[in-house]
Amino acid sequence: MKCSIEGCLGEYEERKIIHTVRHQGQVIVIDHVPAEVCPVCGDRLLNPETVRRIEVLLQTAPHPASKVPLYEYA
Ligand SMILES: [Zn+2]
């Protein structure tokens, strides 16, 4: 599928990404999320089913599989 960013000639490729969301004031990082990624501009698309699964995961996962260090840019 062609990239949806205007002027970009890339084609989306299926990749596993690290997806970061803010949930109830906390930064949540989810690894190995399937997404369509444009190799040219880096645009990412999550399909509606994936978004729904992430929402369920956020509601139901009481303990993270791992912890990551979080740094503030400024
Ligand atoms: Zn693109």
Short mmCIF file of N, CA and C and ligand atoms in Angstrom, two decimals:
data_model
loop_
_atom_site.label_atom_id
_atom_site.label_comp_id
_atom_site.label_asym_id
_atom_site.label_seq_id
_atom_site.Cartn_x
_atom_site.Cartn_y
_atom_site.Cartn_z
N MET A 1 0.86 -1.20 0.00
CA MET A 1 0.00 0.00 0.00
C MET A 1 0.88 1.24 0.00
N LYS A 2 0.50 2.20 -0.80
CA LYS A 2 1.29 3.42 -0.93
C LYS A 2 1.15 4.30 0.32
N CYS A 3 2.24 4.96 0.64
CA CYS A 3 2.25 5.85 1.81
C CYS A 3 1.20 6.95 1.65
N SER A 4 0.54 7.28 2.77
CA SER A 4 -0.53 8.28 2.72
C SER A 4 -0.01 9.70 2.90
N ILE A 5 1.27 9.85 3.17
CA ILE A 5 1.83 11.19 3.34
C ILE A 5 2.01 11.83 1.96
N GLU A 6 1.50 13.03 1.83
CA GLU A 6 1.52 13.69 0.54
C GLU A 6 2.97 13.89 0.06
N GLY A 7 3.22 13.49 -1.18
CA GLY A 7 4.54 13.68 -1.77
C GLY A 7 5.52 12.57 -1.46
N CYS A 8 5.16 11.63 -0.58
CA CYS A 8 6.05 10.52 -0.24
C CYS A 8 5.78 9.36 -1.19
N LEU A 9 6.84 8.78 -1.72
CA LEU A 9 6.69 7.71 -2.70
C LEU A 9 6.86 6.32 -2.08
N GLY A 10 6.99 6.27 -0.76
CA GLY A 10 7.21 4.99 -0.08
C GLY A 10 5.98 4.09 -0.11
N GLU A 11 6.23 2.82 0.15
CA GLU A 11 5.16 1.83 0.28
C GLU A 11 5.22 1.27 1.69
N TYR A 12 4.09 1.15 2.34
CA TYR A 12 4.08 0.61 3.70
C TYR A 12 4.55 -0.84 3.71
N GLU A 13 5.34 -1.16 4.72
CA GLU A 13 5.79 -2.54 4.93
C GLU A 13 5.34 -2.96 6.32
N GLU A 14 5.00 -4.26 6.44
CA GLU A 14 4.59 -4.74 7.74
C GLU A 14 5.82 -4.93 8.63
N ARG A 15 5.82 -4.30 9.78
CA ARG A 15 6.93 -4.39 10.72
C ARG A 15 6.38 -4.51 12.12
N LYS A 16 7.26 -4.93 13.01
CA LYS A 16 6.93 -4.89 14.44
C LYS A 16 7.60 -3.64 15.02
N ILE A 17 6.81 -2.84 15.69
CA ILE A 17 7.34 -1.58 16.21
C ILE A 17 7.22 -1.54 17.73
N ILE A 18 7.93 -0.57 18.30
CA ILE A 18 7.74 -0.26 19.71
C ILE A 18 6.76 0.91 19.76
N HIS A 19 5.61 0.67 20.36
CA HIS A 19 4.55 1.66 20.38
C HIS A 19 4.48 2.29 21.77
N THR A 20 4.46 3.60 21.80
CA THR A 20 4.42 4.32 23.07
C THR A 20 3.11 5.06 23.19
N VAL A 21 2.43 4.90 24.31
CA VAL A 21 1.18 5.62 24.53
C VAL A 21 1.21 6.22 25.93
N ARG A 22 0.45 7.30 26.12
CA ARG A 22 0.28 7.85 27.45
C ARG A 22 -1.08 7.38 27.96
N HIS A 23 -1.06 6.73 29.10
CA HIS A 23 -2.29 6.14 29.63
C HIS A 23 -2.41 6.53 31.09
N GLN A 24 -3.46 7.25 31.42
CA GLN A 24 -3.70 7.73 32.79
C GLN A 24 -2.46 8.40 33.38
N GLY A 25 -1.82 9.26 32.56
CA GLY A 25 -0.68 10.03 33.02
C GLY A 25 0.64 9.29 33.02
N GLN A 26 0.59 8.00 32.68
CA GLN A 26 1.82 7.21 32.64
C GLN A 26 2.22 6.92 31.20
N VAL A 27 3.52 6.84 30.97
CA VAL A 27 3.99 6.47 29.65
C VAL A 27 4.07 4.95 29.59
N ILE A 28 3.39 4.38 28.63
CA ILE A 28 3.36 2.93 28.47
C ILE A 28 4.06 2.58 27.16
N VAL A 29 4.97 1.63 27.23
CA VAL A 29 5.70 1.20 26.04
C VAL A 29 5.31 -0.24 25.73
N ILE A 30 4.89 -0.49 24.51
CA ILE A 30 4.49 -1.84 24.11
C ILE A 30 5.38 -2.27 22.95
N ASP A 31 6.07 -3.38 23.15
CA ASP A 31 7.01 -3.86 22.14
C ASP A 31 6.31 -4.85 21.20
N HIS A 32 6.87 -5.01 20.02
CA HIS A 32 6.41 -5.99 19.03
C HIS A 32 4.97 -5.75 18.58
N VAL A 33 4.61 -4.49 18.40
CA VAL A 33 3.27 -4.17 17.90
C VAL A 33 3.30 -4.22 16.38
N PRO A 34 2.41 -5.01 15.76
CA PRO A 34 2.40 -5.05 14.29
C PRO A 34 1.86 -3.74 13.73
N ALA A 35 2.58 -3.21 12.74
CA ALA A 35 2.16 -1.94 12.14
C ALA A 35 2.62 -1.90 10.70
N GLU A 36 2.01 -1.02 9.93
CA GLU A 36 2.48 -0.74 8.58
C GLU A 36 3.39 0.48 8.70
N VAL A 37 4.64 0.32 8.26
CA VAL A 37 5.61 1.40 8.41
C VAL A 37 6.14 1.80 7.03
N CYS A 38 6.16 3.10 6.77
CA CYS A 38 6.75 3.59 5.52
C CYS A 38 8.25 3.71 5.73
N PRO A 39 9.07 3.00 4.91
CA PRO A 39 10.52 3.05 5.11
C PRO A 39 11.11 4.39 4.68
N VAL A 40 10.37 5.18 3.94
CA VAL A 40 10.89 6.46 3.44
C VAL A 40 10.71 7.57 4.47
N CYS A 41 9.48 7.76 4.93
CA CYS A 41 9.23 8.88 5.84
C CYS A 41 8.99 8.43 7.28
N GLY A 42 8.85 7.11 7.49
CA GLY A 42 8.67 6.62 8.86
C GLY A 42 7.25 6.69 9.36
N ASP A 43 6.30 7.03 8.50
CA ASP A 43 4.90 7.07 8.93
C ASP A 43 4.45 5.67 9.35
N ARG A 44 3.61 5.62 10.38
CA ARG A 44 3.16 4.33 10.91
C ARG A 44 1.65 4.28 10.91
N LEU A 45 1.12 3.12 10.54
CA LEU A 45 -0.32 2.89 10.61
C LEU A 45 -0.58 1.68 11.48
N LEU A 46 -1.49 1.84 12.41
CA LEU A 46 -1.95 0.69 13.20
C LEU A 46 -3.35 0.36 12.72
N ASN A 47 -3.64 -0.90 12.49
CA ASN A 47 -5.00 -1.20 12.05
C ASN A 47 -5.95 -1.16 13.26
N PRO A 48 -7.25 -0.97 13.00
CA PRO A 48 -8.21 -0.78 14.10
C PRO A 48 -8.20 -1.94 15.09
N GLU A 49 -7.99 -3.15 14.59
CA GLU A 49 -7.93 -4.32 15.48
C GLU A 49 -6.74 -4.21 16.45
N THR A 50 -5.61 -3.75 15.94
CA THR A 50 -4.42 -3.59 16.78
C THR A 50 -4.67 -2.52 17.85
N VAL A 51 -5.29 -1.42 17.45
CA VAL A 51 -5.60 -0.34 18.39
C VAL A 51 -6.52 -0.85 19.50
N ARG A 52 -7.51 -1.67 19.09
CA ARG A 52 -8.45 -2.22 20.06
C ARG A 52 -7.73 -3.15 21.03
N ARG A 53 -6.82 -3.97 20.49
CA ARG A 53 -6.08 -4.90 21.35
C ARG A 53 -5.19 -4.15 22.33
N ILE A 54 -4.62 -3.04 21.91
CA ILE A 54 -3.80 -2.23 22.81
C ILE A 54 -4.66 -1.66 23.93
N GLU A 55 -5.86 -1.20 23.58
CA GLU A 55 -6.76 -0.68 24.61
C GLU A 55 -7.12 -1.75 25.63
N VAL A 56 -7.39 -2.96 25.15
CA VAL A 56 -7.69 -4.07 26.05
C VAL A 56 -6.49 -4.38 26.93
N LEU A 57 -5.32 -4.39 26.31
CA LEU A 57 -4.08 -4.66 27.05
C LEU A 57 -3.89 -3.64 28.18
N LEU A 58 -4.13 -2.37 27.87
CA LEU A 58 -3.96 -1.32 28.87
C LEU A 58 -4.94 -1.49 30.03
N GLN A 59 -6.15 -1.97 29.71
CA GLN A 59 -7.16 -2.15 30.74
C GLN A 59 -6.87 -3.36 31.62
N THR A 60 -6.28 -4.40 31.02
CA THR A 60 -6.22 -5.68 31.71
C THR A 60 -4.84 -6.08 32.22
N ALA A 61 -3.77 -5.47 31.69
CA ALA A 61 -2.43 -5.91 32.09
C ALA A 61 -2.03 -5.25 33.41
N PRO A 62 -2.09 -5.96 34.51
CA PRO A 62 -1.78 -5.34 35.79
C PRO A 62 -0.28 -5.17 36.02
N HIS A 63 0.54 -6.04 35.41
CA HIS A 63 1.98 -5.97 35.61
C HIS A 63 2.68 -5.96 34.26
N PRO A 64 3.59 -5.02 34.07
CA PRO A 64 4.34 -5.01 32.81
C PRO A 64 5.29 -6.21 32.74
N ALA A 65 5.59 -6.62 31.51
CA ALA A 65 6.53 -7.73 31.30
C ALA A 65 7.94 -7.31 31.68
N SER A 66 8.21 -6.02 31.57
CA SER A 66 9.55 -5.51 31.83
C SER A 66 9.44 -4.02 32.10
N LYS A 67 10.49 -3.43 32.68
CA LYS A 67 10.49 -1.99 32.90
C LYS A 67 11.58 -1.35 32.07
N VAL A 68 11.28 -0.17 31.57
CA VAL A 68 12.29 0.54 30.78
C VAL A 68 12.62 1.86 31.46
N PRO A 69 13.87 2.30 31.33
CA PRO A 69 14.20 3.62 31.88
C PRO A 69 13.51 4.72 31.07
N LEU A 70 13.05 5.73 31.72
CA LEU A 70 12.38 6.84 31.02
C LEU A 70 13.17 8.11 31.29
N TYR A 71 13.54 8.80 30.22
CA TYR A 71 14.33 10.02 30.33
C TYR A 71 13.52 11.20 29.83
N GLU A 72 13.70 12.33 30.46
CA GLU A 72 13.08 13.56 29.98
C GLU A 72 14.06 14.30 29.08
N TYR A 73 13.59 14.81 27.98
CA TYR A 73 14.47 15.54 27.07
C TYR A 73 14.93 16.85 27.70
N ALA A 74 14.03 17.49 28.42
CA ALA A 74 14.38 18.78 29.01
C ALA A 74 13.85 18.82 30.44
ZN ZN B 1 6.07 7.75 3.50
#
